Amino acid sequence: MSSPSPTPPDADLVALCLRGDSDAFDVLVRRYYRSAFAVALGVLGNRQDAEDVVQDAFVKAVDRLEDCRETSKFVQWLMMIVRNRALSHRTYRKIRETSELLPEIAEAEDSPYIDAARSELADTLQKALATLSQTQREIVLLHDMDGWTHRDISERLEITEVRSRQHLFVARKLLRERLGPSLLREYSND
Amino acid sequence: MTDETFSELPTDLSALDPTQPPLAFARRVASVRNAAAGALRRRRSGTPLAMLANWRAPLLAALIVMMIISAALFRSVAGETGIDAIGTDEVADALTAASVLGDGDDAAAVTPAEILLGGYEK
């Protein structure tokens, strides 16, 4: 979404994935992980749940790749899967199964101090985001974290661009109130 | 800075960015890849129906070759053993021999069946 014409094109990568090319799949995962995560987090409001849903969605996508009729629109199709799975996950939220992903990620951090600070900040943001409506959360994540345009967002969420801008404005204002001026001052200096 | 202008600034959500730090992202990608490995492997090897479709032409060719070889072998074996010559003629000859033998002393004891069995039943 943030990149208008990525290279190699999605259609080429999808064609390779149809023949089981894991490298092509890897490129697609790297290209759209953040977008998928933003969509899932927007629906669920929880990072771990969002990561699980993103992984499920990618597996489902590669399993049913024949259903993607317009391979050039792979990302739209993938985001639809992510959103549906996130909604389903939210509806039927169950106890998370033990995953090998969590300890692996914990081990992957280079510095425990940076990791702790980042994690604390992420928790604060997650709590603030949880106070927003689903639409506000989705829009602010897609726009401010993944760089979607209002046009992309309006197509994805089936709202007008004006409505998308309004939601973003309100979402930012609410986040500022929830996060407090000190945290936001730190952000605005970046 | 007023509320309005502040709300027009992008919110820094980089702490939530799943692609950071790179090492953690690499682990996440690896996790997705591992989860999808089975589906990708199935795509490489194909479904049983697709596999059959792929092997249909070579199988058919092999079957035709086997049929040709079998036919040639059968012909050569048949030529060596003279299987083609065995038929009603031999039976007729044997019966003729029996009628000839019938002119001798043991003529009453020899039947066509005995001639065919070579007299082993005795």
GROMACS .gro file of C-alpha atoms in nm:
model
  312
    1MET     CA    1   0.000   0.000   0.000
    2SER     CA    2   0.271   0.244   0.088
    3SER     CA    3   0.470   0.157  -0.227
    4PRO     CA    4   0.275   0.209  -0.552
    5SER     CA    5   0.475  -0.023  -0.779
    6PRO     CA    6   0.700  -0.262  -0.591
    7THR     CA    7   0.964  -0.464  -0.771
    8PRO     CA    8   0.929  -0.746  -0.854
    9PRO     CA    9   0.555  -0.698  -0.908
   10ASP     CA   10   0.316  -0.886  -0.683
   11ALA     CA   11   0.170  -1.072  -0.982
   12ASP     CA   12   0.510  -1.225  -1.061
   13LEU     CA   13   0.565  -1.326  -0.701
   14VAL     CA   14   0.219  -1.478  -0.678
   15ALA     CA   15   0.287  -1.680  -0.995
   16LEU     CA   16   0.604  -1.816  -0.837
   17CYS     CA   17   0.425  -1.890  -0.510
   18LEU     CA   18   0.167  -2.091  -0.703
   19ARG     CA   19   0.454  -2.322  -0.799
   20GLY     CA   20   0.570  -2.338  -0.437
   21ASP     CA   21   0.859  -2.091  -0.453
   22SER     CA   22   0.940  -2.014  -0.089
   23ASP     CA   23   1.171  -1.721  -0.176
   24ALA     CA   24   0.889  -1.543  -0.356
   25PHE     CA   25   0.663  -1.608  -0.058
   26ASP     CA   26   0.932  -1.464   0.167
   27VAL     CA   27   0.936  -1.140  -0.034
   28LEU     CA   28   0.559  -1.108  -0.010
   29VAL     CA   29   0.567  -1.165   0.364
   30ARG     CA   30   0.837  -0.902   0.413
   31ARG     CA   31   0.656  -0.660   0.184
   32TYR     CA   32   0.316  -0.682   0.349
   33TYR     CA   33   0.376  -0.794   0.706
   34ARG     CA   34   0.345  -0.443   0.848
   35SER     CA   35   0.028  -0.367   0.652
   36ALA     CA   36  -0.124  -0.696   0.762
   37PHE     CA   37  -0.021  -0.630   1.120
   38ALA     CA   38  -0.173  -0.281   1.110
   39VAL     CA   39  -0.504  -0.420   0.985
   40ALA     CA   40  -0.507  -0.699   1.244
   41LEU     CA   41  -0.404  -0.470   1.529
   42GLY     CA   42  -0.669  -0.222   1.424
   43VAL     CA   43  -0.937  -0.488   1.464
   44LEU     CA   44  -0.799  -0.668   1.767
   45GLY     CA   45  -0.614  -0.400   1.963
   46ASN     CA   46  -0.363  -0.656   2.088
   47ARG     CA   47  -0.016  -0.711   1.940
   48GLN     CA   48   0.019  -1.080   2.016
   49ASP     CA   49  -0.324  -1.162   1.879
   50ALA     CA   50  -0.245  -0.950   1.574
   51GLU     CA   51   0.080  -1.140   1.510
   52ASP     CA   52  -0.102  -1.473   1.535
   53VAL     CA   53  -0.369  -1.357   1.294
   54VAL     CA   54  -0.111  -1.226   1.048
   55GLN     CA   55   0.069  -1.560   1.046
   56ASP     CA   56  -0.259  -1.750   1.000
   57ALA     CA   57  -0.360  -1.515   0.721
   58PHE     CA   58  -0.035  -1.565   0.528
   59VAL     CA   59  -0.065  -1.943   0.560
   60LYS     CA   60  -0.425  -1.932   0.447
   61ALA     CA   61  -0.330  -1.706   0.158
   62VAL     CA   62  -0.064  -1.942   0.027
   63ASP     CA   63  -0.300  -2.234   0.072
   64ARG     CA   64  -0.577  -2.071  -0.131
   65LEU     CA   65  -0.373  -1.869  -0.376
   66GLU     CA   66  -0.586  -1.988  -0.668
   67ASP     CA   67  -0.871  -1.781  -0.521
   68CYS     CA   68  -0.672  -1.463  -0.587
   69ARG     CA   69  -0.808  -1.407  -0.937
   70GLU     CA   70  -0.641  -1.070  -0.994
   71THR     CA   71  -0.286  -1.137  -0.886
   72SER     CA   72  -0.193  -0.771  -0.933
   73LYS     CA   73  -0.438  -0.697  -0.653
   74PHE     CA   74  -0.284  -0.951  -0.421
   75VAL     CA   75  -0.245  -0.703  -0.137
   76GLN     CA   76  -0.615  -0.612  -0.135
   77TRP     CA   77  -0.702  -0.981  -0.133
   78LEU     CA   78  -0.452  -1.051   0.147
   79MET     CA   79  -0.581  -0.763   0.359
   80MET     CA   80  -0.932  -0.896   0.319
   81ILE     CA   81  -0.817  -1.231   0.455
   82VAL     CA   82  -0.634  -1.061   0.743
   83ARG     CA   83  -0.936  -0.852   0.835
   84ASN     CA   84  -1.176  -1.147   0.817
   85ARG     CA   85  -0.949  -1.362   1.027
   86ALA     CA   86  -0.902  -1.082   1.279
   87LEU     CA   87  -1.277  -1.033   1.307
   88SER     CA   88  -1.324  -1.406   1.344
   89HIS     CA   89  -1.045  -1.419   1.604
   90ARG     CA   90  -1.207  -1.140   1.799
   91THR     CA   91  -1.547  -1.306   1.790
   92TYR     CA   92  -1.423  -1.647   1.891
   93ARG     CA   93  -1.128  -1.534   2.098
   94LYS     CA   94  -0.992  -1.830   2.282
   95ILE     CA   95  -0.701  -1.909   2.505
   96ARG     CA   96  -0.386  -1.862   2.307
   97GLU     CA   97  -0.208  -2.179   2.224
   98THR     CA   98   0.154  -2.206   2.320
   99SER     CA   99   0.356  -2.064   2.037
  100GLU     CA  100   0.722  -2.099   1.962
  101LEU     CA  101   0.726  -1.748   1.822
  102LEU     CA  102   0.731  -1.566   2.154
  103PRO     CA  103   1.054  -1.703   2.303
  104GLU     CA  104   1.221  -1.674   1.964
  105ILE     CA  105   1.139  -1.306   1.942
  106ALA     CA  106   1.247  -1.248   2.299
  107GLU     CA  107   1.584  -1.405   2.222
  108ALA     CA  108   1.618  -1.199   1.908
  109GLU     CA  109   1.645  -0.863   2.082
  110ASP     CA  110   1.996  -0.725   2.086
  111SER     CA  111   1.974  -0.512   2.392
  112PRO     CA  112   1.752  -0.592   2.690
  113TYR     CA  113   1.742  -0.222   2.784
  114ILE     CA  114   1.626  -0.106   2.443
  115ASP     CA  115   1.387  -0.399   2.428
  116ALA     CA  116   1.237  -0.315   2.767
  117ALA     CA  117   1.195   0.054   2.681
  118ARG     CA  118   1.044  -0.028   2.345
  119SER     CA  119   0.814  -0.286   2.494
  120GLU     CA  120   0.698  -0.042   2.761
  121LEU     CA  121   0.627   0.223   2.500
  122ALA     CA  122   0.446  -0.030   2.284
  123ASP     CA  123   0.230  -0.131   2.581
  124THR     CA  124   0.144   0.233   2.649
  125LEU     CA  125   0.052   0.286   2.286
  126GLN     CA  126  -0.150  -0.032   2.277
  127LYS     CA  127  -0.350   0.077   2.582
  128ALA     CA  128  -0.412   0.419   2.429
  129LEU     CA  129  -0.515   0.263   2.099
  130ALA     CA  130  -0.752   0.030   2.280
  131THR     CA  131  -0.957   0.331   2.392
  132LEU     CA  132  -1.027   0.430   2.031
  133SER     CA  133  -1.308   0.290   1.822
  134GLN     CA  134  -1.214   0.011   1.582
  135THR     CA  135  -1.237   0.242   1.280
  136GLN     CA  136  -1.027   0.514   1.443
  137ARG     CA  137  -0.770   0.257   1.545
  138GLU     CA  138  -0.753   0.101   1.201
  139ILE     CA  139  -0.717   0.438   1.031
  140VAL     CA  140  -0.450   0.577   1.258
  141LEU     CA  141  -0.247   0.254   1.234
  142LEU     CA  142  -0.277   0.224   0.858
  143HIS     CA  143  -0.202   0.591   0.800
  144ASP     CA  144   0.057   0.671   1.064
  145MET     CA  145   0.230   0.336   1.100
  146ASP     CA  146   0.211   0.191   0.751
  147GLY     CA  147   0.179   0.502   0.538
  148TRP     CA  148  -0.150   0.425   0.363
  149THR     CA  149  -0.315   0.714   0.183
  150HIS     CA  150  -0.669   0.819   0.266
  151ARG     CA  151  -0.769   0.686  -0.074
  152ASP     CA  152  -0.635   0.340   0.010
  153ILE     CA  153  -0.800   0.350   0.350
  154SER     CA  154  -1.134   0.464   0.211
  155GLU     CA  155  -1.131   0.176  -0.040
  156ARG     CA  156  -1.032  -0.080   0.220
  157LEU     CA  157  -1.278   0.031   0.487
  158GLU     CA  158  -1.547   0.135   0.240
  159ILE     CA  159  -1.581   0.489   0.370
  160THR     CA  160  -1.525   0.825   0.202
  161GLU     CA  161  -1.186   0.993   0.205
  162VAL     CA  162  -1.332   1.283   0.398
  163ARG     CA  163  -1.459   1.045   0.663
  164SER     CA  164  -1.116   0.883   0.678
  165ARG     CA  165  -0.954   1.223   0.741
  166GLN     CA  166  -1.207   1.304   1.011
  167HIS     CA  167  -1.148   0.973   1.186
  168LEU     CA  168  -0.773   1.024   1.171
  169PHE     CA  169  -0.800   1.373   1.314
  170VAL     CA  170  -1.013   1.256   1.606
  171ALA     CA  171  -0.796   0.948   1.663
  172ARG     CA  172  -0.481   1.156   1.689
  173LYS     CA  173  -0.648   1.400   1.924
  174LEU     CA  174  -0.769   1.120   2.149
  175LEU     CA  175  -0.428   0.954   2.146
  176ARG     CA  176  -0.270   1.282   2.248
  177GLU     CA  177  -0.509   1.307   2.540
  178ARG     CA  178  -0.449   0.945   2.646
  179LEU     CA  179  -0.075   0.946   2.607
  180GLY     CA  180  -0.016   1.279   2.777
  181PRO     CA  181   0.185   1.579   2.663
  182SER     CA  182   0.529   1.451   2.768
  183LEU     CA  183   0.514   1.141   2.553
  184LEU     CA  184   0.377   1.331   2.258
  185ARG     CA  185   0.640   1.601   2.293
  186GLU     CA  186   0.898   1.329   2.263
  187TYR     CA  187   0.725   1.203   1.945
  188SER     CA  188   0.695   1.544   1.786
  189ASN     CA  189   1.068   1.609   1.831
  190ASP     CA  190   1.157   1.299   1.629
  191MET     CA  191   0.099   2.449   1.899
  192THR     CA  192  -0.282   2.434   1.895
  193ASP     CA  193  -0.487   2.118   1.930
  194GLU     CA  194  -0.579   2.128   1.562
  195THR     CA  195  -0.227   2.155   1.427
  196PHE     CA  196  -0.106   1.893   1.675
  197SER     CA  197  -0.373   1.652   1.555
  198GLU     CA  198  -0.252   1.696   1.201
  199LEU     CA  199   0.092   1.563   1.292
  200PRO     CA  200   0.143   1.191   1.237
  201THR     CA  201   0.141   0.990   1.556
  202ASP     CA  202   0.469   0.812   1.614
  203LEU     CA  203   0.365   0.448   1.631
  204SER     CA  204   0.709   0.310   1.551
  205ALA     CA  205   0.721   0.128   1.885
  206LEU     CA  206   0.444  -0.092   1.748
  207ASP     CA  207   0.614  -0.147   1.412
  208PRO     CA  208   0.651  -0.526   1.374
  209THR     CA  209   0.936  -0.485   1.124
  210GLN     CA  210   1.156  -0.337   1.398
  211PRO     CA  211   1.406  -0.434   1.526
  212PRO     CA  212   1.527  -0.617   1.212
  213LEU     CA  213   1.639  -0.929   1.395
  214ALA     CA  214   1.299  -0.973   1.558
  215PHE     CA  215   1.132  -0.916   1.224
  216ALA     CA  216   1.351  -1.181   1.064
  217ARG     CA  217   1.230  -1.422   1.330
  218ARG     CA  218   0.868  -1.330   1.262
  219VAL     CA  219   0.915  -1.385   0.890
  220ALA     CA  220   1.086  -1.718   0.957
  221SER     CA  221   0.795  -1.820   1.176
  222VAL     CA  222   0.546  -1.742   0.898
  223ARG     CA  223   0.764  -1.924   0.645
  224ASN     CA  224   0.781  -2.233   0.868
  225ALA     CA  225   0.405  -2.226   0.917
  226ALA     CA  226   0.352  -2.206   0.540
  227ALA     CA  227   0.623  -2.461   0.452
  228GLY     CA  228   0.373  -2.747   0.421
  229ALA     CA  229   0.149  -2.558   0.180
  230LEU     CA  230   0.446  -2.449  -0.031
  231ARG     CA  231   0.582  -2.806  -0.039
  232ARG     CA  232   0.245  -2.934  -0.156
  233ARG     CA  233   0.252  -2.675  -0.433
  234ARG     CA  234   0.598  -2.789  -0.542
  235SER     CA  235   0.507  -3.156  -0.549
  236GLY     CA  236   0.152  -3.102  -0.667
  237THR     CA  237  -0.175  -3.273  -0.570
  238PRO     CA  238  -0.220  -3.648  -0.645
  239LEU     CA  239  -0.441  -3.559  -0.942
  240ALA     CA  240  -0.187  -3.312  -1.078
  241MET     CA  241   0.090  -3.567  -1.028
  242LEU     CA  242  -0.110  -3.825  -1.223
  243ALA     CA  243  -0.171  -3.570  -1.497
  244ASN     CA  244   0.202  -3.497  -1.515
  245TRP     CA  245   0.288  -3.867  -1.541
  246ARG     CA  246   0.005  -3.961  -1.779
  247ALA     CA  247   0.201  -3.919  -2.103
  248PRO     CA  248   0.519  -4.102  -1.989
  249LEU     CA  249   0.308  -4.382  -1.840
  250LEU     CA  250   0.115  -4.422  -2.162
  251ALA     CA  251   0.438  -4.430  -2.365
  252ALA     CA  252   0.589  -4.690  -2.132
  253LEU     CA  253   0.274  -4.902  -2.162
  254ILE     CA  254   0.289  -4.893  -2.543
  255VAL     CA  255   0.658  -4.990  -2.543
  256MET     CA  256   0.585  -5.279  -2.306
  257MET     CA  257   0.305  -5.400  -2.530
  258ILE     CA  258   0.532  -5.394  -2.838
  259ILE     CA  259   0.810  -5.583  -2.656
  260SER     CA  260   0.561  -5.839  -2.522
  261ALA     CA  261   0.419  -5.899  -2.869
  262ALA     CA  262   0.768  -5.943  -3.019
  263LEU     CA  263   0.872  -6.184  -2.741
  264PHE     CA  264   0.556  -6.388  -2.783
  265ARG     CA  265   0.617  -6.417  -3.156
  266SER     CA  266   0.976  -6.533  -3.111
  267VAL     CA  267   0.882  -6.787  -2.840
  268ALA     CA  268   0.597  -6.914  -3.052
  269GLY     CA  269   0.833  -6.957  -3.349
  270GLU     CA  270   1.087  -7.161  -3.144
  271THR     CA  271   0.838  -7.398  -2.983
  272GLY     CA  272   0.612  -7.430  -3.285
  273ILE     CA  273   0.309  -7.357  -3.076
  274ASP     CA  274   0.141  -7.229  -3.390
  275ALA     CA  275   0.172  -7.575  -3.549
  276ILE     CA  276  -0.008  -7.751  -3.266
  277GLY     CA  277  -0.368  -7.791  -3.357
  278THR     CA  278  -0.617  -8.035  -3.493
  279ASP     CA  279  -0.364  -8.173  -3.745
  280GLU     CA  280  -0.161  -8.349  -3.473
  281VAL     CA  281  -0.475  -8.505  -3.329
  282ALA     CA  282  -0.576  -8.620  -3.671
  283ASP     CA  283  -0.230  -8.772  -3.729
  284ALA     CA  284  -0.245  -8.949  -3.397
  285LEU     CA  285  -0.583  -9.089  -3.476
  286THR     CA  286  -0.448  -9.207  -3.808
  287ALA     CA  287  -0.161  -9.380  -3.627
  288ALA     CA  288  -0.411  -9.544  -3.401
  289SER     CA  289  -0.603  -9.678  -3.693
  290VAL     CA  290  -0.272  -9.813  -3.831
  291LEU     CA  291  -0.189  -9.973  -3.496
  292GLY     CA  292  -0.534 -10.116  -3.495
  293ASP     CA  293  -0.419 -10.354  -3.760
  294GLY     CA  294  -0.177 -10.520  -3.514
  295ASP     CA  295  -0.223 -10.767  -3.223
  296ASP     CA  296  -0.296 -10.502  -2.956
  297ALA     CA  297  -0.539 -10.315  -3.175
  298ALA     CA  298  -0.837 -10.377  -2.946
  299ALA     CA  299  -0.657 -10.239  -2.637
  300VAL     CA  300  -0.542  -9.909  -2.792
  301THR     CA  301  -0.782  -9.620  -2.786
  302PRO     CA  302  -0.733  -9.266  -2.920
  303ALA     CA  303  -0.714  -9.143  -2.560
  304GLU     CA  304  -0.426  -9.382  -2.490
  305ILE     CA  305  -0.243  -9.261  -2.795
  306LEU     CA  306  -0.282  -8.901  -2.688
  307LEU     CA  307  -0.167  -8.977  -2.332
  308GLY     CA  308   0.122  -9.181  -2.459
  309GLY     CA  309   0.007  -9.494  -2.280
  310TYR     CA  310   0.100  -9.362  -1.933
  311GLU     CA  311  -0.237  -9.445  -1.789
  312LYS     CA  312  -0.146  -9.812  -1.802
   0.00000   0.00000   0.00000
